[in-house]
């Protein structure tokens, strides 16, 4: 059985502060096959890499990410010392050393994500296959599909593999990304037989990593990519 691809979650979340350039660099040091990050669209239109919808947990700012301009967000400190990166800064840091799984976390992120990907494919030597665009939000995935049907789409779910597969079919998805607690050997096989990759999250402990590997998943997203 082939080893699943190893994907660092929010960079390498258990080693460096999540979704920062420092966390991306750390994941690359672990020789990952891919890195997962979250994006939101800020008030001035750029995509920023940040998990939460609000600034309060991770920064010295407050309120919704989407209500602040990039200039405002850049004045904030993440966990007292880091800055919020843009999607383009993350891409320049990854520099095609691994694939990038962009999770469309915030609203209205689909079109700008397509634009950034197209720019990096057309001008910076990236390939469409270097990206996976995932989301829990069906509307954002449909929007990406309508804009550029060549992109690799992944349906995130923490509720139902069957529902994810049903929706995956409508957008010609590349993969489903189920939480590991949903998986069985059988439903992994069912998804793969239907033509989808199965990439699971967020798998951090050795025992669960081993179990997911034994189910034959195609990829594992982990806060500890060094363990994969
Ligand atoms: O993409 C997998 C995983 O990151 C989804 O959940 O909350 O960590 O963004 P969350
Ligand atoms: Ca995520």
Short mmCIF file of C-alpha atoms and ligand atoms in Angstrom, two decimals:
data_model
loop_
_atom_site.label_atom_id
_atom_site.label_comp_id
_atom_site.label_asym_id
_atom_site.label_seq_id
_atom_site.Cartn_x
_atom_site.Cartn_y
_atom_site.Cartn_z
CA UNK A 1 0.00 0.00 0.00
CA UNK A 2 1.26 3.47 -0.90
CA UNK A 3 1.97 5.86 1.95
CA UNK A 4 -0.52 8.74 2.18
CA UNK A 5 0.81 12.19 1.31
CA UNK A 6 1.76 14.22 4.36
CA UNK A 7 0.20 17.63 4.76
CA UNK A 8 1.06 20.15 7.46
CA UNK A 9 -2.02 21.70 9.11
CA UNK A 10 -1.98 25.52 9.20
CA UNK A 11 1.72 25.05 8.44
CA UNK A 12 3.08 22.98 11.29
CA UNK A 13 0.64 24.08 13.98
CA UNK A 14 2.11 22.14 16.89
CA UNK A 15 5.58 23.55 16.22
CA UNK A 16 5.04 27.19 15.19
CA UNK A 17 2.15 29.61 15.47
CA UNK A 18 -0.58 28.54 13.03
CA UNK A 19 -0.95 30.09 9.58
CA UNK A 20 2.20 32.23 9.86
CA UNK A 21 5.08 32.26 7.40
CA UNK A 22 7.21 30.79 10.20
CA UNK A 23 4.81 27.85 10.45
CA UNK A 24 4.99 27.35 6.67
CA UNK A 25 8.80 27.32 6.77
CA UNK A 26 8.71 24.79 9.63
CA UNK A 27 6.41 22.47 7.67
CA UNK A 28 8.76 22.67 4.68
CA UNK A 29 11.64 21.68 6.98
CA UNK A 30 9.68 18.49 7.72
CA UNK A 31 9.68 17.76 4.00
CA UNK A 32 5.91 17.76 3.69
CA UNK A 33 4.11 16.92 0.46
CA UNK A 34 1.61 19.67 1.12
CA UNK A 35 0.56 22.48 3.45
CA UNK A 36 -2.99 23.38 4.46
CA UNK A 37 -3.89 27.00 5.23
CA UNK A 38 -7.13 28.98 5.74
CA UNK A 39 -8.10 32.13 3.87
CA UNK A 40 -10.41 35.07 4.48
CA UNK A 41 -11.03 38.11 2.30
CA UNK A 42 -10.25 41.35 4.11
CA UNK A 43 -12.05 44.68 3.69
CA UNK A 44 -9.57 45.96 1.07
CA UNK A 45 -10.10 42.80 -1.02
CA UNK A 46 -6.89 40.80 -0.50
CA UNK A 47 -6.86 37.24 0.82
CA UNK A 48 -5.23 36.81 4.19
CA UNK A 49 -4.16 33.56 5.79
CA UNK A 50 -5.88 33.18 9.14
CA UNK A 51 -8.10 30.55 10.71
CA UNK A 52 -10.68 32.28 12.87
CA UNK A 53 -13.37 34.64 11.61
CA UNK A 54 -12.40 37.03 14.40
CA UNK A 55 -9.07 38.44 15.48
CA UNK A 56 -9.53 38.09 19.21
CA UNK A 57 -8.06 34.65 19.96
CA UNK A 58 -4.84 34.93 17.98
CA UNK A 59 -3.98 38.66 17.82
CA UNK A 60 -3.93 41.91 19.79
CA UNK A 61 -6.81 43.12 17.58
CA UNK A 62 -10.52 42.57 17.85
CA UNK A 63 -13.53 42.00 15.61
CA UNK A 64 -14.08 40.28 12.28
CA UNK A 65 -11.11 39.75 9.94
CA UNK A 66 -13.29 40.64 6.94
CA UNK A 67 -14.08 44.10 8.36
CA UNK A 68 -10.41 45.18 8.45
CA UNK A 69 -8.24 46.40 5.59
CA UNK A 70 -4.92 44.73 4.84
CA UNK A 71 -3.09 47.81 6.19
CA UNK A 72 -4.96 47.48 9.48
CA UNK A 73 -4.36 43.73 9.71
CA UNK A 74 -0.65 44.22 9.04
CA UNK A 75 -0.30 46.40 12.17
CA UNK A 76 -1.45 43.50 14.39
CA UNK A 77 0.68 40.94 16.16
CA UNK A 78 -0.24 37.26 15.97
CA UNK A 79 0.60 35.62 19.28
CA UNK A 80 2.55 38.78 20.27
CA UNK A 81 5.27 38.46 17.60
CA UNK A 82 4.14 37.36 14.13
CA UNK A 83 2.15 39.03 11.36
CA UNK A 84 -0.85 37.87 9.38
CA UNK A 85 0.40 36.82 5.92
CA UNK A 86 -1.41 37.29 2.63
CA UNK A 87 -2.08 34.27 0.42
CA UNK A 88 0.50 35.62 -2.04
CA UNK A 89 3.16 35.84 0.68
CA UNK A 90 2.46 32.23 1.61
CA UNK A 91 2.76 31.16 -2.02
CA UNK A 92 6.06 32.99 -2.39
CA UNK A 93 7.32 31.26 0.76
CA UNK A 94 6.18 27.81 -0.38
CA UNK A 95 7.81 28.58 -3.73
CA UNK A 96 6.41 25.38 -5.25
CA UNK A 97 8.30 23.14 -2.82
CA UNK A 98 5.03 21.32 -2.05
CA UNK A 99 1.37 21.52 -2.90
CA UNK A 100 -0.84 24.08 -1.20
CA UNK A 101 -4.28 23.19 0.15
CA UNK A 102 -6.17 26.46 0.36
CA UNK A 103 -9.22 26.16 2.60
CA UNK A 104 -11.83 28.78 1.74
CA UNK A 105 -12.79 29.61 5.29
CA UNK A 106 -14.29 33.09 4.93
CA UNK A 107 -17.17 34.29 2.76
CA UNK A 108 -16.55 35.46 -0.82
CA UNK A 109 -13.10 33.94 -1.02
CA UNK A 110 -13.62 31.85 -4.18
CA UNK A 111 -13.09 34.42 -6.92
CA UNK A 112 -10.01 36.06 -5.43
CA UNK A 113 -8.51 32.61 -4.79
CA UNK A 114 -9.03 31.71 -8.46
CA UNK A 115 -7.34 34.99 -9.46
CA UNK A 116 -4.30 34.39 -7.26
CA UNK A 117 -3.94 30.79 -8.47
CA UNK A 118 -4.23 31.89 -12.11
CA UNK A 119 -1.57 34.56 -11.53
CA UNK A 120 0.85 32.04 -10.01
CA UNK A 121 0.16 29.50 -12.75
CA UNK A 122 0.51 32.01 -15.59
CA UNK A 123 3.36 34.14 -14.23
CA UNK A 124 5.29 32.16 -11.64
CA UNK A 125 5.61 28.65 -13.01
CA UNK A 126 3.12 26.93 -10.73
CA UNK A 127 0.86 24.16 -12.07
CA UNK A 128 -2.84 23.74 -11.43
CA UNK A 129 -1.97 20.41 -9.77
CA UNK A 130 0.05 22.28 -7.14
CA UNK A 131 -3.22 23.43 -5.56
CA UNK A 132 -6.16 21.85 -3.78
CA UNK A 133 -9.02 24.21 -2.93
CA UNK A 134 -11.19 22.90 -0.11
CA UNK A 135 -14.12 24.23 1.85
CA UNK A 136 -16.99 23.33 4.13
CA UNK A 137 -18.96 25.97 2.24
CA UNK A 138 -20.67 24.49 -0.79
CA UNK A 139 -21.35 27.90 -2.29
CA UNK A 140 -17.64 28.82 -2.36
CA UNK A 141 -16.72 25.50 -4.00
CA UNK A 142 -19.47 25.94 -6.61
CA UNK A 143 -18.15 29.40 -7.31
CA UNK A 144 -14.62 28.08 -7.89
CA UNK A 145 -16.00 25.33 -10.15
CA UNK A 146 -17.97 27.88 -12.19
CA UNK A 147 -14.88 30.11 -12.51
CA UNK A 148 -12.23 27.50 -13.28
CA UNK A 149 -13.34 23.89 -13.59
CA UNK A 150 -9.71 22.74 -13.97
CA UNK A 151 -8.88 23.38 -10.33
CA UNK A 152 -8.70 20.51 -7.86
CA UNK A 153 -11.62 20.85 -5.46
CA UNK A 154 -12.09 19.08 -2.15
CA UNK A 155 -15.25 18.80 -0.08
CA UNK A 156 -14.60 19.18 3.64
CA UNK A 157 -16.89 17.41 6.06
CA UNK A 158 -17.15 16.73 9.76
CA UNK A 159 -20.66 15.30 9.41
CA UNK A 160 -21.09 12.73 6.64
CA UNK A 161 -18.91 11.01 4.05
CA UNK A 162 -22.03 10.05 2.04
CA UNK A 163 -23.22 13.68 1.85
CA UNK A 164 -19.73 14.85 0.90
CA UNK A 165 -19.63 12.31 -1.93
CA UNK A 166 -23.03 13.35 -3.18
CA UNK A 167 -21.93 16.98 -3.37
CA UNK A 168 -18.46 16.09 -4.71
CA UNK A 169 -20.15 14.63 -7.76
CA UNK A 170 -21.88 17.93 -8.61
CA UNK A 171 -18.60 19.90 -8.74
CA UNK A 172 -16.43 17.17 -10.23
CA UNK A 173 -14.30 17.25 -7.07
CA UNK A 174 -10.82 15.80 -6.84
CA UNK A 175 -11.11 14.73 -3.22
CA UNK A 176 -13.17 14.60 -0.08
CA UNK A 177 -11.58 15.83 3.15
CA UNK A 178 -13.42 14.11 6.04
CA UNK A 179 -12.59 14.44 9.69
CA UNK A 180 -10.85 11.20 10.72
CA UNK A 181 -13.64 10.31 13.16
CA UNK A 182 -15.98 9.73 10.19
CA UNK A 183 -13.78 7.17 8.49
CA UNK A 184 -14.00 3.41 8.22
CA UNK A 185 -12.02 1.09 5.99
CA UNK A 186 -15.20 0.62 3.96
CA UNK A 187 -16.17 4.24 3.37
CA UNK A 188 -12.59 5.09 2.38
CA UNK A 189 -12.79 2.34 -0.25
CA UNK A 190 -16.25 3.49 -1.39
CA UNK A 191 -15.01 7.06 -1.92
CA UNK A 192 -11.91 5.89 -3.76
CA UNK A 193 -13.92 3.52 -5.96
CA UNK A 194 -16.13 6.48 -6.84
CA UNK A 195 -13.00 8.26 -8.10
CA UNK A 196 -12.12 10.56 -5.21
CA UNK A 197 -8.99 10.92 -3.13
CA UNK A 198 -9.57 10.74 0.62
CA UNK A 199 -7.53 13.23 2.62
CA UNK A 200 -8.30 13.25 6.32
CA UNK A 201 -7.72 15.74 9.18
CA UNK A 202 -6.55 16.58 11.81
CA UNK A 203 -4.63 13.45 12.71
CA UNK A 204 -2.01 14.10 15.35
CA UNK A 205 -1.35 11.02 17.48
CA UNK A 206 0.69 8.05 16.36
CA UNK A 207 -2.07 5.52 16.96
CA UNK A 208 -4.64 7.33 14.80
CA UNK A 209 -2.04 8.04 12.12
CA UNK A 210 -1.36 4.31 11.97
CA UNK A 211 -5.08 3.48 11.81
CA UNK A 212 -5.70 6.00 9.00
CA UNK A 213 -2.77 4.53 7.07
CA UNK A 214 -4.23 1.06 7.51
CA UNK A 215 -7.50 2.31 5.95
CA UNK A 216 -5.54 3.33 2.87
CA UNK A 217 -6.30 7.08 2.92
CA UNK A 218 -4.58 9.14 0.23
CA UNK A 219 -3.45 11.96 2.49
CA UNK A 220 -3.24 12.98 6.13
CA UNK A 221 -3.39 16.57 7.40
CA UNK A 222 -1.61 16.94 10.75
CA UNK A 223 -0.46 19.54 13.25
CA UNK A 224 2.55 17.23 13.63
CA UNK A 225 3.58 16.57 10.03
CA UNK A 226 6.90 15.25 11.35
CA UNK A 227 4.99 12.22 12.66
CA UNK A 228 3.46 11.19 9.34
O1 LIG B 1 -8.77 21.39 6.21
C1 LIG B 1 -8.91 20.59 7.31
C2 LIG B 1 -9.14 21.35 8.58
O2 LIG B 1 -8.27 22.43 8.63
C3 LIG B 1 -10.56 21.84 8.72
O3 LIG B 1 -10.85 22.37 9.98
O4 LIG B 1 -11.17 24.17 11.63
O5 LIG B 1 -8.92 23.23 11.29
O6 LIG B 1 -9.96 24.68 9.54
P1 LIG B 1 -10.19 23.66 10.62
CA1 LIG B 2 -8.39 24.62 7.86
#
